[in-house]
PDB file of C-alpha atoms in Angstrom:
ATOM      1  CA  MET A 263       0.249  -0.127  -0.102  1.00  0.00           C
ATOM      2  CA  HIS A 264       1.430   3.415  -0.880  1.00  0.00           C
ATOM      3  CA  ARG A 265       1.586   6.022   1.619  1.00  0.00           C
ATOM      4  CA  ILE A 266       0.025   9.315   0.953  1.00  0.00           C
ATOM      5  CA  ILE A 267       1.963  12.390   2.110  1.00  0.00           C
ATOM      6  CA  ASP A 268      -0.219  15.115   4.329  1.00  0.00           C
ATOM      7  CA  ASP A 269       2.676  18.267   4.218  1.00  0.00           C
ATOM      8  CA  PRO A 270       1.206  20.358   1.359  1.00  0.00           C
ATOM      9  CA  ASN A 271       4.759  21.757   0.544  1.00  0.00           C
ATOM     10  CA  GLU A 272       6.073  18.169   0.476  1.00  0.00           C
ATOM     11  CA  ARG A 273       3.311  17.100  -2.180  1.00  0.00           C
ATOM     12  CA  GLN A 274       4.030  20.757  -4.259  1.00  0.00           C
ATOM     13  CA  TRP A 275       7.555  19.919  -4.321  1.00  0.00           C
ATOM     14  CA  GLY A 276       6.939  16.360  -5.700  1.00  0.00           C
ATOM     15  CA  MET A 277       4.598  17.398  -8.034  1.00  0.00           C
ATOM     16  CA  LEU A 278       7.051  20.424  -9.297  1.00  0.00           C
ATOM     17  CA  VAL A 279      10.189  17.521  -9.685  1.00  0.00           C
ATOM     18  CA  HIS A 280       7.536  15.886 -12.010  1.00  0.00           C
ATOM     19  CA  ILE A 281       6.309  19.041 -14.118  1.00  0.00           C
ATOM     20  CA  ALA A 282      10.083  20.207 -14.278  1.00  0.00           C
ATOM     21  CA  ALA A 283      10.566  17.583 -16.966  1.00  0.00           C
ATOM     22  CA  LEU A 284       8.470  20.415 -19.174  1.00  0.00           C
ATOM     23  CA  ALA A 285      11.596  22.445 -19.477  1.00  0.00           C
ATOM     24  CA  THR A 286      12.316  20.289 -22.411  1.00  0.00           C
ATOM     25  CA  PHE A 287       9.790  22.541 -24.380  1.00  0.00           C
ATOM     26  CA  ILE A 288      12.874  25.644 -23.015  1.00  0.00           C
ATOM     27  CA  LEU A 289      16.134  23.357 -23.639  1.00  0.00           C
ATOM     28  CA  PRO A 290      14.878  20.685 -25.907  1.00  0.00           C
ATOM     29  CA  VAL A 291      17.710  18.396 -25.509  1.00  0.00           C
ATOM     30  CA  ALA A 292      18.250  18.189 -21.990  1.00  0.00           C
ATOM     31  CA  GLY A 293      15.636  20.088 -20.206  1.00  0.00           C
ATOM     32  CA  ASN A 294      13.640  17.149 -19.230  1.00  0.00           C
ATOM     33  CA  ILE A 295      16.712  15.764 -17.003  1.00  0.00           C
ATOM     34  CA  ILE A 296      18.133  19.202 -16.044  1.00  0.00           C
ATOM     35  CA  GLY A 297      14.746  20.408 -15.030  1.00  0.00           C
ATOM     36  CA  PRO A 298      14.238  17.906 -12.470  1.00  0.00           C
ATOM     37  CA  LEU A 299      17.574  17.292 -11.698  1.00  0.00           C
ATOM     38  CA  ILE A 300      17.492  21.010 -10.391  1.00  0.00           C
ATOM     39  CA  ILE A 301      14.873  20.435  -7.869  1.00  0.00           C
ATOM     40  CA  TYR A 302      15.897  16.835  -6.350  1.00  0.00           C
ATOM     41  CA  LEU A 303      19.348  18.104  -5.599  1.00  0.00           C
ATOM     42  CA  THR A 304      18.041  21.049  -3.775  1.00  0.00           C
ATOM     43  CA  LYS A 305      14.671  19.387  -2.035  1.00  0.00           C
ATOM     44  CA  LYS A 306      15.934  15.750  -1.717  1.00  0.00           C
ATOM     45  CA  ASP A 307      17.416  16.302   1.947  1.00  0.00           C
ATOM     46  CA  GLU A 308      14.221  18.511   2.924  1.00  0.00           C
ATOM     47  CA  TYR A 309      11.673  16.205   1.844  1.00  0.00           C
ATOM     48  CA  GLU A 310      11.866  12.396   1.450  1.00  0.00           C
ATOM     49  CA  PHE A 311       8.719  12.388  -0.866  1.00  0.00           C
ATOM     50  CA  VAL A 312      10.998  14.484  -3.056  1.00  0.00           C
ATOM     51  CA  ALA A 313      13.905  12.216  -2.839  1.00  0.00           C
ATOM     52  CA  GLU A 314      11.925   9.150  -3.958  1.00  0.00           C
ATOM     53  CA  GLN A 315       9.920  10.991  -6.791  1.00  0.00           C
ATOM     54  CA  GLY A 316      12.939  12.825  -7.844  1.00  0.00           C
ATOM     55  CA  LYS A 317      14.720   9.442  -8.635  1.00  0.00           C
ATOM     56  CA  GLU A 318      11.813   8.333 -10.186  1.00  0.00           C
ATOM     57  CA  VAL A 319      11.403  11.118 -12.753  1.00  0.00           C
ATOM     58  CA  LEU A 320      15.051  11.124 -13.701  1.00  0.00           C
ATOM     59  CA  ASN A 321      14.901   7.494 -14.199  1.00  0.00           C
ATOM     60  CA  PHE A 322      11.799   8.013 -16.337  1.00  0.00           C
ATOM     61  CA  GLN A 323      13.637  10.884 -18.334  1.00  0.00           C
ATOM     62  CA  ILE A 324      16.911   9.298 -19.170  1.00  0.00           C
ATOM     63  CA  THR A 325      14.668   6.316 -20.192  1.00  0.00           C
ATOM     64  CA  TRP A 326      12.763   7.914 -22.619  1.00  0.00           C
ATOM     65  CA  SER A 327      15.663  10.353 -23.565  1.00  0.00           C
ATOM     66  CA  ILE A 328      17.284   6.916 -25.008  1.00  0.00           C
ATOM     67  CA  ILE A 329      14.125   5.899 -26.565  1.00  0.00           C
ATOM     68  CA  PHE A 330      13.756   9.386 -28.286  1.00  0.00           C
ATOM     69  CA  PHE A 331      17.524   9.193 -29.643  1.00  0.00           C
ATOM     70  CA  ILE A 332      16.673   6.004 -31.178  1.00  0.00           C
ATOM     71  CA  SER A 333      13.514   7.018 -32.821  1.00  0.00           C
ATOM     72  CA  ILE A 334      15.487   9.887 -34.076  1.00  0.00           C
ATOM     73  CA  ILE A 335      18.202   7.324 -35.856  1.00  0.00           C
ATOM     74  CA  LEU A 336      15.090   5.323 -37.089  1.00  0.00           C
ATOM     75  CA  ILE A 337      13.695   8.318 -38.885  1.00  0.00           C
ATOM     76  CA  PHE A 338      16.158   6.998 -41.843  1.00  0.00           C
ATOM     77  CA  VAL A 339      14.500   3.775 -42.006  1.00  0.00           C
ATOM     78  CA  GLY A 340      11.195   5.489 -41.961  1.00  0.00           C
ATOM     79  CA  ILE A 341       9.358   4.492 -39.083  1.00  0.00           C
ATOM     80  CA  GLY A 342      10.978   7.062 -36.661  1.00  0.00           C
ATOM     81  CA  ILE A 343       8.586   9.953 -36.944  1.00  0.00           C
ATOM     82  CA  LEU A 344       5.640   7.844 -36.220  1.00  0.00           C
ATOM     83  CA  MET A 345       7.499   6.507 -33.038  1.00  0.00           C
ATOM     84  CA  LEU A 346       8.466   9.989 -32.022  1.00  0.00           C
ATOM     85  CA  VAL A 347       4.640  11.199 -32.398  1.00  0.00           C
ATOM     86  CA  GLY A 348       3.568   8.338 -30.225  1.00  0.00           C
ATOM     87  CA  PHE A 349       6.129   8.253 -27.712  1.00  0.00           C
ATOM     88  CA  GLY A 350       6.120  11.977 -27.534  1.00  0.00           C
ATOM     89  CA  ILE A 351       2.333  11.728 -26.671  1.00  0.00           C
ATOM     90  CA  ALA A 352       2.669   8.888 -24.237  1.00  0.00           C
ATOM     91  CA  TRP A 353       5.900  10.799 -22.475  1.00  0.00           C
ATOM     92  CA  LEU A 354       3.289  13.871 -22.080  1.00  0.00           C
ATOM     93  CA  VAL A 355       0.868  11.865 -20.659  1.00  0.00           C
ATOM     94  CA  LEU A 356       2.891   9.922 -18.170  1.00  0.00           C
ATOM     95  CA  VAL A 357       4.393  13.120 -16.965  1.00  0.00           C
ATOM     96  CA  ILE A 358       0.783  14.737 -16.527  1.00  0.00           C
ATOM     97  CA  VAL A 359      -0.605  11.523 -14.654  1.00  0.00           C
ATOM     98  CA  ALA A 360       2.835  11.827 -12.297  1.00  0.00           C
ATOM     99  CA  SER A 361       2.356  15.414 -11.232  1.00  0.00           C
ATOM    100  CA  VAL A 362      -1.232  15.098 -10.319  1.00  0.00           C
ATOM    101  CA  SER A 363      -0.504  12.012  -8.344  1.00  0.00           C
ATOM    102  CA  ALA A 364       2.134  13.575  -6.609  1.00  0.00           C
ATOM    103  CA  SER A 365       0.068  16.773  -6.144  1.00  0.00           C
ATOM    104  CA  ASN A 366      -2.579  14.207  -4.202  1.00  0.00           C
ATOM    105  CA  GLY A 367       0.209  13.092  -2.004  1.00  0.00           C
ATOM    106  CA  THR A 368       0.606   9.476  -3.955  1.00  0.00           C
ATOM    107  CA  PRO A 369       3.947   8.602  -5.029  1.00  0.00           C
ATOM    108  CA  TYR A 370       3.643   7.702  -8.840  1.00  0.00           C
ATOM    109  CA  LYS A 371       5.990   5.097 -10.721  1.00  0.00           C
ATOM    110  CA  TYR A 372       6.482   5.313 -14.162  1.00  0.00           C
ATOM    111  CA  PRO A 373       5.799   2.344 -16.485  1.00  0.00           C
ATOM    112  CA  PHE A 374       8.539   1.122 -18.760  1.00  0.00           C
ATOM    113  CA  THR A 375      11.483   2.643 -17.191  1.00  0.00           C
ATOM    114  CA  ILE A 376      14.768   1.073 -16.469  1.00  0.00           C
ATOM    115  CA  ARG A 377      15.952   1.925 -13.111  1.00  0.00           C
ATOM    116  CA  PHE A 378      19.544   3.721 -13.337  1.00  0.00           C
ATOM    117  CA  LEU A 379      18.849   5.595  -9.583  1.00  0.00           C
ATOM    118  CA  GLN A 380      18.077   3.373  -6.748  1.00  0.00           C
TER     119      GLN A 380
END
């Protein structure tokens, strides 16, 4: 059973660590990793929820960056554009779902994610 976080500040920072992945729209190549990394590094010692969710979002963003890179390479084969669109939509939906879950104080575990950070 997942624990529910009661502290509104901890929930807010937990949500923001997920939303920070949208920094990819400002810094396209690495914003999806840099945004959450900044929040994770500054708040992980203050809030256990942010430490946990920060690792989760970083694992997800690194995994999906690899997927996007492979999709870009596969553009030359013809399937890459479809992969970019499909994975792009899935990425955005998962980031939104994780943000809402964290804002409700519920830890979120991304599917299809390699666990680089434990």
